[in-house]
Each structure stands twice: as C-alpha cells, then as structure tokens.
PDB file of C-alpha atoms and ligand atoms in Angstrom:
ATOM      1  CA  MET K   1      -1.138  -6.144  34.330  1.00 82.00           C
ATOM      2  CA  ASP K   2       0.364  -5.011  31.158  1.00 91.00           C
ATOM      3  CA  ALA K   3       3.817  -5.487  30.024  1.00 95.00           C
ATOM      4  CA  GLY K   4       4.118  -1.393  30.375  1.00 95.00           C
ATOM      5  CA  VAL K   5       4.331  -2.115  34.439  1.00 95.00           C
ATOM      6  CA  SER K   6       4.780  -5.736  34.265  1.00 95.00           C
ATOM      7  CA  MET K   7       8.271  -5.641  32.765  1.00 96.00           C
ATOM      8  CA  LYS K   8       9.290  -2.306  33.783  1.00 96.00           C
ATOM      9  CA  HIS K   9      12.412  -3.509  35.902  1.00 96.00           C
ATOM     10  CA  PHE K  10      13.734  -5.455  32.795  1.00 97.00           C
ATOM     11  CA  TYR K  11      13.718  -2.516  29.753  1.00 97.00           C
ATOM     12  CA  GLU K  12      14.213   0.504  32.668  1.00 96.00           C
ATOM     13  CA  PRO K  13      17.464   0.357  32.145  1.00 96.00           C
ATOM     14  CA  TYR K  14      17.515   0.688  28.415  1.00 97.00           C
ATOM     15  CA  LEU K  15      14.857   3.528  28.457  1.00 98.00           C
ATOM     16  CA  GLN K  16      15.710   7.268  28.078  1.00 98.00           C
ATOM     17  CA  GLU K  17      12.556   8.297  28.054  1.00 98.00           C
ATOM     18  CA  ILE K  18       8.813   7.601  26.521  1.00 98.00           C
ATOM     19  CA  LEU K  19       8.596   9.101  23.527  1.00 98.00           C
ATOM     20  CA  ILE K  20       4.717   8.086  22.345  1.00 98.00           C
ATOM     21  CA  ASP K  21       3.007   6.881  25.076  1.00 98.00           C
ATOM     22  CA  GLU K  22       0.037   4.111  24.928  1.00 98.00           C
ATOM     23  CA  PRO K  23      -2.892   6.438  24.260  1.00 98.00           C
ATOM     24  CA  THR K  24      -1.200   8.808  21.490  1.00 98.00           C
ATOM     25  CA  LEU K  25      -0.150   5.538  19.752  1.00 98.00           C
ATOM     26  CA  GLN K  26      -3.609   4.625  20.113  1.00 98.00           C
ATOM     27  CA  ALA K  27      -5.310   7.656  19.053  1.00 98.00           C
ATOM     28  CA  ARG K  28      -3.612   8.238  15.754  1.00 98.00           C
ATOM     29  CA  ILE K  29      -4.058   4.935  15.002  1.00 98.00           C
ATOM     30  CA  ALA K  30      -8.031   5.250  14.796  1.00 98.00           C
ATOM     31  CA  GLU K  31      -7.511   8.118  13.171  1.00 98.00           C
ATOM     32  CA  LEU K  32      -5.003   6.227  10.129  1.00 98.00           C
ATOM     33  CA  GLY K  33      -7.958   3.670  10.066  1.00 98.00           C
ATOM     34  CA  GLU K  34      -9.959   6.010   9.534  1.00 98.00           C
ATOM     35  CA  GLN K  35      -8.762   7.729   6.797  1.00 98.00           C
ATOM     36  CA  ILE K  36      -7.431   4.427   5.432  1.00 98.00           C
ATOM     37  CA  SER K  37     -11.176   2.707   5.195  1.00 98.00           C
ATOM     38  CA  GLU K  38     -11.684   5.922   3.569  1.00 98.00           C
ATOM     39  CA  ASP K  39      -9.565   6.018   0.864  1.00 98.00           C
ATOM     40  CA  TYR K  40     -10.141   2.126  -0.014  1.00 98.00           C
ATOM     41  CA  ALA K  41     -13.942   2.034   0.206  1.00 98.00           C
ATOM     42  CA  SER K  42     -13.992   1.374  -3.312  1.00 96.00           C
ATOM     43  CA  VAL K  43     -10.781   0.054  -3.862  1.00 97.00           C
ATOM     44  CA  THR K  44     -10.505  -3.976  -3.610  1.00 97.00           C
ATOM     45  CA  PRO K  45      -9.232  -6.699  -3.480  1.00 98.00           C
ATOM     46  CA  LEU K  46      -7.002  -5.094  -0.824  1.00 98.00           C
ATOM     47  CA  THR K  47      -4.193  -6.996   1.146  1.00 98.00           C
ATOM     48  CA  LEU K  48      -2.019  -5.627   4.431  1.00 98.00           C
ATOM     49  CA  ILE K  49       1.015  -7.591   4.229  1.00 98.00           C
ATOM     50  CA  CYS K  50       2.933  -6.851   7.579  1.00 98.00           C
ATOM     51  CA  ILE K  51       6.365  -6.651   7.346  1.00 96.00           C
ATOM     52  CA  LEU K  52       7.984  -8.725  10.039  1.00 95.00           C
ATOM     53  CA  ARG K  53       8.745  -9.012  12.738  1.00 94.00           C
ATOM     54  CA  GLY K  54       8.798  -4.820  13.613  1.00 95.00           C
ATOM     55  CA  GLY K  55       5.159  -4.450  12.110  1.00 97.00           C
ATOM     56  CA  VAL K  56       3.300  -7.280  13.908  1.00 97.00           C
ATOM     57  CA  VAL K  57       1.432  -5.370  16.824  1.00 98.00           C
ATOM     58  CA  PHE K  58       1.006  -1.910  14.504  1.00 98.00           C
ATOM     59  CA  MET K  59      -0.462  -4.025  11.735  1.00 98.00           C
ATOM     60  CA  THR K  60      -2.999  -6.189  14.373  1.00 98.00           C
ATOM     61  CA  ASP K  61      -3.713  -2.839  15.701  1.00 98.00           C
ATOM     62  CA  LEU K  62      -4.349  -0.820  12.501  1.00 98.00           C
ATOM     63  CA  MET K  63      -6.698  -3.885  10.998  1.00 98.00           C
ATOM     64  CA  ARG K  64      -8.920  -3.798  13.343  1.00 98.00           C
ATOM     65  CA  ARG K  65      -9.427  -0.215  12.956  1.00 98.00           C
ATOM     66  CA  LEU K  66     -10.327  -0.816   9.006  1.00 98.00           C
ATOM     67  CA  ASN K  67     -13.957  -0.956   7.814  1.00 98.00           C
ATOM     68  CA  VAL K  68     -13.619  -2.216   4.744  1.00 98.00           C
ATOM     69  CA  PRO K  69     -12.450  -5.962   3.905  1.00 98.00           C
ATOM     70  CA  HIS K  70      -9.516  -7.025   3.250  1.00 98.00           C
ATOM     71  CA  GLU K  71      -6.789 -10.419   3.573  1.00 98.00           C
ATOM     72  CA  ILE K  72      -3.679  -9.888   5.965  1.00 98.00           C
ATOM     73  CA  ASP K  73      -0.127 -11.749   4.603  1.00 98.00           C
ATOM     74  CA  PHE K  74       3.200 -11.409   5.848  1.00 98.00           C
ATOM     75  CA  LEU K  75       6.393 -11.073   4.752  1.00 98.00           C
ATOM     76  CA  SER K  76       9.797 -11.753   6.711  1.00 96.00           C
ATOM     77  CA  VAL K  77      12.676  -9.354   6.123  1.00 89.00           C
ATOM     78  CA  ALA K  78      15.983  -8.907   7.644  1.00 80.00           C
ATOM     79  CA  ALA K  79      17.962  -5.429   7.260  1.00 68.00           C
ATOM     80  CA  TYR K  80      19.591  -4.873  10.729  1.00 55.00           C
ATOM     81  CA  GLY K  81      22.251  -7.686  12.231  1.00 53.00           C
ATOM     82  CA  ARG K  82      21.380  -8.691  15.659  1.00 46.00           C
ATOM     83  CA  GLY K  83      22.492  -5.502  18.278  1.00 47.00           C
ATOM     84  CA  VAL K  84      23.420  -3.275  15.837  1.00 50.00           C
ATOM     85  CA  ARG K  85      21.568  -0.049  16.158  1.00 58.00           C
ATOM     86  CA  GLU K  86      22.300   1.224  12.229  1.00 58.00           C
ATOM     87  CA  SER K  87      21.119  -0.233   9.003  1.00 58.00           C
ATOM     88  CA  SER K  88      23.496  -2.754   7.314  1.00 58.00           C
ATOM     89  CA  GLY K  89      22.224  -1.262   3.871  1.00 65.00           C
ATOM     90  CA  GLU K  90      21.542  -5.144   3.459  1.00 79.00           C
ATOM     91  CA  VAL K  91      18.114  -6.497   2.855  1.00 86.00           C
ATOM     92  CA  ARG K  92      16.768 -10.001   2.195  1.00 88.00           C
ATOM     93  CA  ILE K  93      13.542 -11.834   2.391  1.00 92.00           C
ATOM     94  CA  ASP K  94      13.282 -14.794   5.307  1.00 93.00           C
ATOM     95  CA  MET K  95       9.971 -15.932   4.733  1.00 96.00           C
ATOM     96  CA  ASP K  96       7.869 -14.714   1.173  1.00 96.00           C
ATOM     97  CA  LEU K  97       4.139 -14.343   1.172  1.00 97.00           C
ATOM     98  CA  ARG K  98       1.663 -17.102   1.513  1.00 96.00           C
ATOM     99  CA  GLY K  99      -1.151 -15.508  -0.799  1.00 94.00           C
ATOM    100  CA  GLN K 100      -2.082 -14.015  -4.572  1.00 94.00           C
ATOM    101  CA  VAL K 101      -0.308 -10.768  -5.670  1.00 97.00           C
ATOM    102  CA  SER K 102      -1.408 -10.241  -8.919  1.00 97.00           C
ATOM    103  CA  GLY K 103      -3.839  -8.000  -9.454  1.00 98.00           C
ATOM    104  CA  ARG K 104      -4.340  -7.208  -5.534  1.00 98.00           C
ATOM    105  CA  HIS K 105      -4.125  -3.530  -3.982  1.00 98.00           C
ATOM    106  CA  LEU K 106      -0.915  -4.056  -1.505  1.00 98.00           C
ATOM    107  CA  LEU K 107      -1.044  -1.977   1.631  1.00 98.00           C
ATOM    108  CA  LEU K 108       2.466  -2.574   3.011  1.00 98.00           C
ATOM    109  CA  VAL K 109       2.500  -2.171   7.173  1.00 98.00           C
ATOM    110  CA  GLU K 110       5.842  -1.239   8.397  1.00 98.00           C
ATOM    111  CA  ASP K 111       7.238  -0.495  11.813  1.00 97.00           C
ATOM    112  CA  ILE K 112       9.612   2.193  10.866  1.00 97.00           C
ATOM    113  CA  ILE K 113      11.354   3.785   7.541  1.00 96.00           C
ATOM    114  CA  ASP K 114      14.793   5.034   8.699  1.00 94.00           C
ATOM    115  CA  SER K 115      17.528   4.632   5.138  1.00 93.00           C
ATOM    116  CA  GLY K 116      14.156   3.234   3.308  1.00 94.00           C
ATOM    117  CA  ASN K 117      16.391   0.483   2.027  1.00 92.00           C
ATOM    118  CA  THR K 118      14.315  -1.993   3.218  1.00 93.00           C
ATOM    119  CA  LEU K 119      10.773  -0.748   1.719  1.00 95.00           C
ATOM    120  CA  GLN K 120      13.018   0.043  -1.600  1.00 95.00           C
ATOM    121  CA  PHE K 121      13.832  -3.779  -1.741  1.00 94.00           C
ATOM    122  CA  VAL K 122      10.533  -4.757  -1.025  1.00 96.00           C
ATOM    123  CA  ILE K 123       8.792  -2.532  -3.223  1.00 97.00           C
ATOM    124  CA  ASN K 124      10.732  -3.878  -6.154  1.00 95.00           C
ATOM    125  CA  PHE K 125      10.405  -7.448  -4.824  1.00 96.00           C
ATOM    126  CA  LEU K 126       6.671  -6.908  -4.799  1.00 97.00           C
ATOM    127  CA  LYS K 127       6.135  -4.711  -8.251  1.00 97.00           C
ATOM    128  CA  ALA K 128       7.506  -7.774 -10.019  1.00 97.00           C
ATOM    129  CA  ARG K 129       4.804  -9.827  -9.633  1.00 97.00           C
ATOM    130  CA  GLN K 130       2.588  -7.127 -10.715  1.00 98.00           C
ATOM    131  CA  PRO K 131       0.250  -6.003  -7.949  1.00 98.00           C
ATOM    132  CA  ALA K 132      -3.158  -3.357  -9.089  1.00 98.00           C
ATOM    133  CA  SER K 133      -1.384  -1.139  -6.646  1.00 98.00           C
ATOM    134  CA  ILE K 134       0.787  -0.892  -3.587  1.00 98.00           C
ATOM    135  CA  ARG K 135       1.103   1.765  -0.724  1.00 98.00           C
ATOM    136  CA  LEU K 136       2.716   1.918   2.164  1.00 98.00           C
ATOM    137  CA  VAL K 137       1.686   2.829   5.737  1.00 98.00           C
ATOM    138  CA  THR K 138       4.468   3.520   8.049  1.00 98.00           C
ATOM    139  CA  LEU K 139       3.751   4.019  12.165  1.00 98.00           C
ATOM    140  CA  LEU K 140       7.147   5.522  12.435  1.00 98.00           C
ATOM    141  CA  ASP K 141       9.462   7.490  10.094  1.00 98.00           C
ATOM    142  CA  LYS K 142      12.644   9.159  10.395  1.00 97.00           C
ATOM    143  CA  PRO K 143      13.062  11.417   7.213  1.00 96.00           C
ATOM    144  CA  SER K 144      16.482  12.974   8.467  1.00 96.00           C
ATOM    145  CA  ARG K 145      17.929   9.100   7.646  1.00 95.00           C
ATOM    146  CA  ARG K 146      16.836   8.905   4.055  1.00 95.00           C
ATOM    147  CA  THR K 147      19.281   7.671   1.983  1.00 95.00           C
ATOM    148  CA  VAL K 148      16.723   6.479  -0.514  1.00 94.00           C
ATOM    149  CA  PRO K 149      13.470   8.213  -1.819  1.00 94.00           C
ATOM    150  CA  ILE K 150      10.357   6.466  -0.686  1.00 95.00           C
ATOM    151  CA  THR K 151       6.873   7.960  -1.119  1.00 94.00           C
ATOM    152  CA  VAL K 152       5.024   7.245   1.926  1.00 97.00           C
ATOM    153  CA  ASP K 153       1.341   7.698   1.672  1.00 98.00           C
ATOM    154  CA  TYR K 154       0.257   7.656   5.496  1.00 98.00           C
ATOM    155  CA  VAL K 155       2.741   8.176   7.907  1.00 98.00           C
ATOM    156  CA  GLY K 156       1.753   7.768  12.275  1.00 98.00           C
ATOM    157  CA  PHE K 157       4.330  10.270  13.617  1.00 98.00           C
ATOM    158  CA  GLN K 158       7.636  11.838  11.962  1.00 98.00           C
ATOM    159  CA  ILE K 159      10.512  11.300  14.654  1.00 98.00           C
ATOM    160  CA  GLU K 160      13.671  12.402  14.996  1.00 97.00           C
ATOM    161  CA  ASP K 161      16.985  10.610  14.485  1.00 96.00           C
ATOM    162  CA  LYS K 162      16.812   8.295  17.706  1.00 95.00           C
ATOM    163  CA  PHE K 163      16.852   4.701  17.983  1.00 95.00           C
ATOM    164  CA  VAL K 164      13.608   3.345  19.605  1.00 97.00           C
ATOM    165  CA  PHE K 165      11.862   0.200  21.147  1.00 98.00           C
ATOM    166  CA  GLY K 166       8.250  -1.092  21.615  1.00 98.00           C
ATOM    167  CA  TYR K 167       5.212  -1.901  19.911  1.00 98.00           C
ATOM    168  CA  GLY K 168       6.639  -3.959  17.599  1.00 98.00           C
ATOM    169  CA  LEU K 169      10.214  -2.245  17.493  1.00 97.00           C
ATOM    170  CA  ASP K 170      12.881  -4.643  18.944  1.00 96.00           C
ATOM    171  CA  LEU K 171      15.648  -3.944  21.254  1.00 95.00           C
ATOM    172  CA  ASP K 172      18.196  -6.508  20.081  1.00 92.00           C
ATOM    173  CA  GLU K 173      15.421  -8.110  19.595  1.00 93.00           C
ATOM    174  CA  LYS K 174      13.430  -7.876  22.924  1.00 96.00           C
ATOM    175  CA  PHE K 175      10.627  -5.494  24.198  1.00 97.00           C
ATOM    176  CA  ARG K 176       8.440  -5.799  21.167  1.00 97.00           C
ATOM    177  CA  ASN K 177       5.646  -5.716  23.394  1.00 98.00           C
ATOM    178  CA  LEU K 178       6.076  -3.098  25.358  1.00 98.00           C
ATOM    179  CA  PRO K 179       3.102  -0.907  24.624  1.00 98.00           C
ATOM    180  CA  PHE K 180       4.535   2.665  23.820  1.00 98.00           C
ATOM    181  CA  ILE K 181       7.241   3.858  22.056  1.00 98.00           C
ATOM    182  CA  GLY K 182      10.785   4.727  24.102  1.00 98.00           C
ATOM    183  CA  VAL K 183      14.129   5.955  23.485  1.00 98.00           C
ATOM    184  CA  VAL K 184      16.518   3.686  23.912  1.00 97.00           C
ATOM    185  CA  LYS K 185      19.359   5.594  26.499  1.00 95.00           C
ATOM    186  CA  PRO K 186      22.246   6.181  24.609  1.00 88.00           C
ATOM    187  CA  GLY K 187      25.510   3.971  25.122  1.00 83.00           C
ATOM    188  CA  VAL K 188      24.021   1.316  27.534  1.00 80.00           C
ATOM    189  CA  ALA K 189      25.193  -2.180  26.389  1.00 70.00           C
ATOM    190  CA  LEU K 190      22.650  -4.695  26.182  1.00 70.00           C
ATOM    191  CA  SER K 191      22.744  -7.988  28.149  1.00 58.00           C
ATOM    192  CA  ASP K 192      22.505 -11.399  26.680  1.00 53.00           C
ATOM    193  CA  GLY K 193      19.076 -13.449  27.514  1.00 50.00           C
TER     194      GLY K 193
HETATM  195  P1  LIG Q   1      15.982   0.802   6.943  1.00 72.95           P
HETATM  196  O1  LIG Q   1      16.140  -0.396   5.626  1.00 72.95           O
HETATM  197  O2  LIG Q   1      17.597   1.652   6.841  1.00 72.95           O
HETATM  198  O3  LIG Q   1      14.882   1.940   6.146  1.00 72.95           O
HETATM  199  O4  LIG Q   1      15.366   0.349   8.402  1.00 72.95           O
HETATM  200  C1  LIG Q   1      14.058  -0.330   8.343  1.00 72.95           C
HETATM  201  C2  LIG Q   1      13.903  -1.310   9.481  1.00 72.95           C
HETATM  202  O5  LIG Q   1      15.424  -1.332  10.906  1.00 72.95           O
HETATM  203  C3  LIG Q   1      12.733  -1.364  10.150  1.00 72.95           C
HETATM  204  O6  LIG Q   1      11.636  -1.773   9.479  1.00 72.95           O
HETATM  205  C4  LIG Q   1      13.537  -1.626  11.207  1.00 72.95           C
HETATM  206  O7  LIG Q   1      13.054  -2.621  11.729  1.00 72.95           O
HETATM  207  C5  LIG Q   1      14.844  -1.254  11.635  1.00 72.95           C
HETATM  208  N1  LIG Q   1      15.042  -0.023  12.513  1.00 72.95           N
HETATM  209  C6  LIG Q   1      15.501   1.431  11.823  1.00 72.95           C
HETATM  210  N2  LIG Q   1      14.889   2.129  13.159  1.00 72.95           N
HETATM  211  C7  LIG Q   1      14.974   1.556  13.957  1.00 72.95           C
HETATM  212  C8  LIG Q   1      15.024   2.061  15.625  1.00 72.95           C
HETATM  213  O8  LIG Q   1      14.781   3.217  15.887  1.00 72.95           O
HETATM  214  N3  LIG Q   1      14.416   0.984  16.314  1.00 72.95           N
HETATM  215  C9  LIG Q   1      14.309  -0.099  16.060  1.00 72.95           C
HETATM  216  N4  LIG Q   1      14.357  -1.040  14.831  1.00 72.95           N
HETATM  217  C10 LIG Q   1      14.829   0.060  13.744  1.00 72.95           C
HETATM  218 MG1  LIG Q   2      14.522  -4.238  13.536  1.00 72.95          MG
END
C-alpha cells in the first residue's frame, strides 16, 4: 500500500484538495526526462544537482527517465523556518556538493520556485566555481510570487499561489513521501511530532 493510502488519516486534516495526482505527475516527469535527454544528447559532462530536501523525490524519478550519462550531487539549502509558510528571504547552505563543478554542465533540480530567493543564491554560489553551464528544472513554479527574476529552463507545472505539500515538499517537515501534490487547508494549525 502506498503512502497516499496508508497515511490518509495523518494528512487528511491538512489536505484541502489534491492538486496534481500521481499519474499526472509521473506522465509530466516522463516528458521532462525525454526533453532533457534530447537537449543533453551531446552535452557532457552532466551533473544533476538536487536541492535538498524538497527536490529529492522529483530528482530520483526524473533521473530514471533520462537516457544520457550523468552524475548526481546534492546541495542542502534552507530558506524556510519550521512551520513557516512564507519565505524568510534568508538562504544558507547547510551541506555543500561533494563533486567537482568546474567545467561541468549543471542541471539544478528544484521542487518549487516561489520568490526565487533560494535559486538566485544557489546560482550565484555555483557560478563562482565556473561550471560549463547551469540550467534549471523545477517540478512546480509559482510565477505570481516571484520577487527575483530567475530563468527557468524546464517547468513541470505552473501553479497558483497556494501552499502545497507532498512529493518532496514538506508540511512542517513531514509528508514529503506522499505520491501527489496537495493543497494545504488554510487556517489549520500544525501539530507537533
Ligand atoms: P523561494 O526561495 O521563495 O523561491 O522558495 C523556494 C523554497 O521554498 C522551495 O525550495 C521550497 O522548499 C519552499 N517552498 C516554497 N513554496 C512552498 C510550498 O508551497 N510548499 C512547500 N515548500 C515550499
Ligand atoms: Mg521546504
């Protein structure tokens, strides 16, 4: 039984509606994988960089849809306080990449772009190490929330300004394992634990 079914009684109090269901997510990720594979057919060496922690579920599915050789790496970034549903505007690197950046083609893998603060910071941070190129794929984009201009090369879905969770995105650090994207019920207090 998957988490969408077995964890229903845990997440139901917070779920207003399912915004993007599992088959729709998976179909779009397959399309993105195809497109990215085409674009990188003769572009090497490629590294996918997962922006932790939200990007991890998306990246593990996306990379299995690629048919070009690539390495993976992880960058842990914090932009939101615990339980806070607005961007703090403050970004810090919690954990740096392990691999080399210089001369490599980087594809950043994000869960969602909101204000754009996180990505602006990450892109500047990585550019200083002189990669051959940097591109960006995000599963979700909330363009109406942007305060910093960001060029996004691949977008899974554009969504409205609603706080969402599941499929890598957390609600107070939980529910990243849900196979769908859900909208948080407004005004529901988060419990501990
Ligand atoms: P930005 O720096 O404002 O663009 O925020 C980007 C980060 O905020 C994302 O990587 C997410 O981790 C988090 N975030 C933004 N919107 C949501 C949401 O609706 N649900 C969960 N996390 C979100
Ligand atoms: Mg988050």
